[in-house]
Amino acid sequence: MDLEQLAADLHRRFDLTTAAREQALPAARRSIRASGNAIRAIHRLEFDRAAELIEESRAALRGGLDAVADHPAVRFAGYLQDAQKEYAEANITLAVVTGAALPTPESLDIEDAPFLNGMAEAIGEARRRVLDILRTGEVDEGERLLGDMEDMYAVLVTIDYPDAITLNLRRSTDVARSLIEKTRGDLSIAFVQRDLHDALDRHAREVRGEGQ
């Protein structure tokens, strides 16, 4: 065995892998940042801006994935999975808030486990939206959002596979269940308050009518 040649080959391969990593890591960070900004834009109801940021996230993510396509040790190191999760969360949150059809892993061109973890995180964003609209009395819209949250949870709870495969989805699913229960309680209180308000309004109108 020519050890000098072996060392040269190893250095060459590690140099290529390191170069790929140095491209993919900042790309993943750009994707995560754009996805986070997109979610903030969604909550401000700036949907066009959110769509632009989601496209920025997609482009950065795709660049990162392409850079490490031939380097599985880097491809599956975790940070690109985190970027995929955030990208999925932004897309799902936009769909839920606007009432559009939910995307799929195939339509987003990402892996299944990051997609599902993004879905679990989107349940938290949906709860945030519910709390925002309850302040303005939009109880019916809140009920629609809760229905979407429950539908997503119904998918998550069926994914019973090892954490190493699902990227710890079980923990995220447990958190999502807790958020749904809290949201259901908030909506129940809001419905009672609305019904009471309506009843008081009817009574006030009846009293004014009797006085005339």
PDB file of C-alpha atoms in Angstrom, residues 11-156:
ATOM      1  CA  HIS A  11      -7.000  14.810   2.136  1.00  0.00           C
ATOM      2  CA  ARG A  12      -8.572  15.414  -1.254  1.00  0.00           C
ATOM      3  CA  ARG A  13     -11.871  13.841  -0.221  1.00  0.00           C
ATOM      4  CA  PHE A  14     -11.973  15.661   3.095  1.00  0.00           C
ATOM      5  CA  ASP A  15     -11.156  18.935   1.357  1.00  0.00           C
ATOM      6  CA  LEU A  16     -14.122  18.415  -0.965  1.00  0.00           C
ATOM      7  CA  THR A  17     -16.424  17.563   1.935  1.00  0.00           C
ATOM      8  CA  THR A  18     -15.246  20.581   3.919  1.00  0.00           C
ATOM      9  CA  ALA A  19     -15.795  22.875   0.946  1.00  0.00           C
ATOM     10  CA  ALA A  20     -19.312  21.489   0.511  1.00  0.00           C
ATOM     11  CA  ARG A  21     -20.035  22.026   4.206  1.00  0.00           C
ATOM     12  CA  GLU A  22     -18.815  25.620   4.013  1.00  0.00           C
ATOM     13  CA  GLN A  23     -21.364  26.232   1.270  1.00  0.00           C
ATOM     14  CA  ALA A  24     -24.235  24.370   2.901  1.00  0.00           C
ATOM     15  CA  LEU A  25     -24.003  25.755   6.442  1.00  0.00           C
ATOM     16  CA  PRO A  26     -24.521  29.453   5.583  1.00  0.00           C
ATOM     17  CA  ALA A  27     -27.192  28.444   3.070  1.00  0.00           C
ATOM     18  CA  ALA A  28     -29.066  26.631   5.828  1.00  0.00           C
ATOM     19  CA  ARG A  29     -28.786  29.684   8.059  1.00  0.00           C
ATOM     20  CA  ARG A  30     -30.135  31.944   5.307  1.00  0.00           C
ATOM     21  CA  SER A  31     -33.035  29.576   4.738  1.00  0.00           C
ATOM     22  CA  ILE A  32     -33.893  29.434   8.441  1.00  0.00           C
ATOM     23  CA  ARG A  33     -33.736  33.219   8.743  1.00  0.00           C
ATOM     24  CA  ALA A  34     -35.982  33.739   5.709  1.00  0.00           C
ATOM     25  CA  SER A  35     -38.499  31.186   6.984  1.00  0.00           C
ATOM     26  CA  GLY A  36     -38.639  32.877  10.379  1.00  0.00           C
ATOM     27  CA  ASN A  37     -39.179  36.259   8.761  1.00  0.00           C
ATOM     28  CA  ALA A  38     -41.903  34.756   6.580  1.00  0.00           C
ATOM     29  CA  ILE A  39     -43.776  33.512   9.633  1.00  0.00           C
ATOM     30  CA  ARG A  40     -43.578  36.955  11.197  1.00  0.00           C
ATOM     31  CA  ALA A  41     -44.930  38.458   7.972  1.00  0.00           C
ATOM     32  CA  ILE A  42     -47.814  35.970   8.018  1.00  0.00           C
ATOM     33  CA  HIS A  43     -48.846  37.092  11.490  1.00  0.00           C
ATOM     34  CA  ARG A  44     -48.788  40.680  10.237  1.00  0.00           C
ATOM     35  CA  LEU A  45     -51.062  39.487   7.387  1.00  0.00           C
ATOM     36  CA  GLU A  46     -48.413  40.517   4.849  1.00  0.00           C
ATOM     37  CA  PHE A  47     -48.991  37.452   2.687  1.00  0.00           C
ATOM     38  CA  ASP A  48     -47.244  38.686  -0.451  1.00  0.00           C
ATOM     39  CA  ARG A  49     -44.125  39.495   1.553  1.00  0.00           C
ATOM     40  CA  ALA A  50     -44.363  36.121   3.270  1.00  0.00           C
ATOM     41  CA  ALA A  51     -44.464  34.378  -0.107  1.00  0.00           C
ATOM     42  CA  GLU A  52     -41.352  36.272  -1.212  1.00  0.00           C
ATOM     43  CA  LEU A  53     -39.492  35.260   1.932  1.00  0.00           C
ATOM     44  CA  ILE A  54     -40.582  31.649   1.541  1.00  0.00           C
ATOM     45  CA  GLU A  55     -39.131  31.685  -1.965  1.00  0.00           C
ATOM     46  CA  GLU A  56     -35.878  33.088  -0.543  1.00  0.00           C
ATOM     47  CA  SER A  57     -35.860  30.248   1.962  1.00  0.00           C
ATOM     48  CA  ARG A  58     -36.498  27.681  -0.756  1.00  0.00           C
ATOM     49  CA  ALA A  59     -33.670  28.975  -2.940  1.00  0.00           C
ATOM     50  CA  ALA A  60     -31.183  28.988  -0.065  1.00  0.00           C
ATOM     51  CA  LEU A  61     -32.255  25.536   1.058  1.00  0.00           C
ATOM     52  CA  ARG A  62     -31.962  24.138  -2.453  1.00  0.00           C
ATOM     53  CA  GLY A  63     -28.508  25.640  -2.813  1.00  0.00           C
ATOM     54  CA  GLY A  64     -27.399  24.048   0.442  1.00  0.00           C
ATOM     55  CA  LEU A  65     -28.784  20.642  -0.460  1.00  0.00           C
ATOM     56  CA  ASP A  66     -27.229  20.730  -3.919  1.00  0.00           C
ATOM     57  CA  ALA A  67     -23.849  21.631  -2.439  1.00  0.00           C
ATOM     58  CA  VAL A  68     -23.738  18.451  -0.342  1.00  0.00           C
ATOM     59  CA  ALA A  69     -25.540  16.082  -2.695  1.00  0.00           C
ATOM     60  CA  ASP A  70     -22.391  13.938  -2.982  1.00  0.00           C
ATOM     61  CA  HIS A  71     -21.467  14.230   0.699  1.00  0.00           C
ATOM     62  CA  PRO A  72     -23.975  12.281   2.833  1.00  0.00           C
ATOM     63  CA  ALA A  73     -21.957  12.783   6.010  1.00  0.00           C
ATOM     64  CA  VAL A  74     -22.663  16.502   5.709  1.00  0.00           C
ATOM     65  CA  ARG A  75     -26.029  16.175   3.964  1.00  0.00           C
ATOM     66  CA  PHE A  76     -27.554  14.513   7.016  1.00  0.00           C
ATOM     67  CA  ALA A  77     -25.591  16.294   9.740  1.00  0.00           C
ATOM     68  CA  GLY A  78     -28.723  18.057  10.976  1.00  0.00           C
ATOM     69  CA  TYR A  79     -28.561  21.702  10.025  1.00  0.00           C
ATOM     70  CA  LEU A  80     -30.139  21.157   6.617  1.00  0.00           C
ATOM     71  CA  GLN A  81     -32.877  19.141   8.307  1.00  0.00           C
ATOM     72  CA  ASP A  82     -33.466  22.107  10.623  1.00  0.00           C
ATOM     73  CA  ALA A  83     -33.727  24.381   7.586  1.00  0.00           C
ATOM     74  CA  GLN A  84     -36.206  22.010   5.959  1.00  0.00           C
ATOM     75  CA  LYS A  85     -38.297  21.978   9.141  1.00  0.00           C
ATOM     76  CA  GLU A  86     -38.443  25.775   9.286  1.00  0.00           C
ATOM     77  CA  TYR A  87     -39.265  25.935   5.581  1.00  0.00           C
ATOM     78  CA  ALA A  88     -42.107  23.454   6.073  1.00  0.00           C
ATOM     79  CA  GLU A  89     -43.377  25.405   9.086  1.00  0.00           C
ATOM     80  CA  ALA A  90     -43.527  28.640   7.097  1.00  0.00           C
ATOM     81  CA  ASN A  91     -45.372  27.010   4.203  1.00  0.00           C
ATOM     82  CA  ILE A  92     -47.854  25.189   6.428  1.00  0.00           C
ATOM     83  CA  THR A  93     -48.485  28.282   8.553  1.00  0.00           C
ATOM     84  CA  LEU A  94     -49.237  30.322   5.443  1.00  0.00           C
ATOM     85  CA  ALA A  95     -51.659  27.668   4.203  1.00  0.00           C
ATOM     86  CA  VAL A  96     -53.449  27.393   7.551  1.00  0.00           C
ATOM     87  CA  VAL A  97     -53.816  31.134   8.106  1.00  0.00           C
ATOM     88  CA  THR A  98     -55.039  31.804   4.564  1.00  0.00           C
ATOM     89  CA  GLY A  99     -57.265  28.721   4.385  1.00  0.00           C
ATOM     90  CA  ALA A 100     -55.338  27.183   1.486  1.00  0.00           C
ATOM     91  CA  ALA A 101     -54.643  23.487   0.958  1.00  0.00           C
ATOM     92  CA  LEU A 102     -51.757  22.143   3.018  1.00  0.00           C
ATOM     93  CA  PRO A 103     -48.536  21.390   1.160  1.00  0.00           C
ATOM     94  CA  THR A 104     -46.921  17.945   1.132  1.00  0.00           C
ATOM     95  CA  PRO A 105     -43.303  16.846   1.471  1.00  0.00           C
ATOM     96  CA  GLU A 106     -43.338  16.163  -2.257  1.00  0.00           C
ATOM     97  CA  SER A 107     -44.666  19.597  -3.193  1.00  0.00           C
ATOM     98  CA  LEU A 108     -42.022  21.239  -1.000  1.00  0.00           C
ATOM     99  CA  ASP A 109     -39.312  18.795  -2.130  1.00  0.00           C
ATOM    100  CA  ILE A 110     -38.133  18.072   1.408  1.00  0.00           C
ATOM    101  CA  GLU A 111     -37.715  15.021   3.628  1.00  0.00           C
ATOM    102  CA  ASP A 112     -40.623  13.505   5.547  1.00  0.00           C
ATOM    103  CA  ALA A 113     -39.307  13.898   9.097  1.00  0.00           C
ATOM    104  CA  PRO A 114     -38.481  17.617   8.817  1.00  0.00           C
ATOM    105  CA  PHE A 115     -41.863  18.165   7.150  1.00  0.00           C
ATOM    106  CA  LEU A 116     -43.717  16.517  10.039  1.00  0.00           C
ATOM    107  CA  ASN A 117     -41.726  18.448  12.633  1.00  0.00           C
ATOM    108  CA  GLY A 118     -42.535  21.631  10.717  1.00  0.00           C
ATOM    109  CA  MET A 119     -46.203  20.665  10.845  1.00  0.00           C
ATOM    110  CA  ALA A 120     -45.985  20.221  14.614  1.00  0.00           C
ATOM    111  CA  GLU A 121     -44.398  23.668  14.952  1.00  0.00           C
ATOM    112  CA  ALA A 122     -47.080  25.173  12.698  1.00  0.00           C
ATOM    113  CA  ILE A 123     -49.708  24.110  15.234  1.00  0.00           C
ATOM    114  CA  GLY A 124     -48.079  26.549  17.644  1.00  0.00           C
ATOM    115  CA  GLU A 125     -48.202  29.295  15.026  1.00  0.00           C
ATOM    116  CA  ALA A 126     -51.881  28.533  14.423  1.00  0.00           C
ATOM    117  CA  ARG A 127     -52.539  28.937  18.137  1.00  0.00           C
ATOM    118  CA  ARG A 128     -50.810  32.301  18.041  1.00  0.00           C
ATOM    119  CA  ARG A 129     -53.121  33.324  15.196  1.00  0.00           C
ATOM    120  CA  VAL A 130     -56.168  32.137  17.154  1.00  0.00           C
ATOM    121  CA  LEU A 131     -55.178  34.269  20.136  1.00  0.00           C
ATOM    122  CA  ASP A 132     -54.689  37.280  17.856  1.00  0.00           C
ATOM    123  CA  ILE A 133     -58.139  37.018  16.274  1.00  0.00           C
ATOM    124  CA  LEU A 134     -59.936  36.280  19.534  1.00  0.00           C
ATOM    125  CA  ARG A 135     -58.920  39.758  20.633  1.00  0.00           C
ATOM    126  CA  THR A 136     -61.071  41.107  17.810  1.00  0.00           C
ATOM    127  CA  GLY A 137     -63.934  38.698  18.430  1.00  0.00           C
ATOM    128  CA  GLU A 138     -63.427  36.477  15.370  1.00  0.00           C
ATOM    129  CA  VAL A 139     -64.556  33.349  17.147  1.00  0.00           C
ATOM    130  CA  ASP A 140     -65.761  31.470  14.068  1.00  0.00           C
ATOM    131  CA  GLU A 141     -62.396  31.907  12.340  1.00  0.00           C
ATOM    132  CA  GLY A 142     -60.744  30.702  15.507  1.00  0.00           C
ATOM    133  CA  GLU A 143     -62.869  27.576  15.385  1.00  0.00           C
ATOM    134  CA  ARG A 144     -61.751  26.940  11.794  1.00  0.00           C
ATOM    135  CA  LEU A 145     -58.120  27.264  12.786  1.00  0.00           C
ATOM    136  CA  LEU A 146     -58.627  24.908  15.716  1.00  0.00           C
ATOM    137  CA  GLY A 147     -60.105  22.383  13.297  1.00  0.00           C
ATOM    138  CA  ASP A 148     -56.969  22.621  11.150  1.00  0.00           C
ATOM    139  CA  MET A 149     -54.796  22.187  14.227  1.00  0.00           C
ATOM    140  CA  GLU A 150     -56.706  19.065  15.205  1.00  0.00           C
ATOM    141  CA  ASP A 151     -56.484  17.669  11.668  1.00  0.00           C
ATOM    142  CA  MET A 152     -52.707  18.100  11.649  1.00  0.00           C
ATOM    143  CA  TYR A 153     -52.399  16.529  15.085  1.00  0.00           C
ATOM    144  CA  ALA A 154     -54.440  13.563  13.853  1.00  0.00           C
ATOM    145  CA  VAL A 155     -51.707  12.934  11.295  1.00  0.00           C
ATOM    146  CA  LEU A 156     -48.818  13.454  13.716  1.00  0.00           C
TER     147      LEU A 156
END
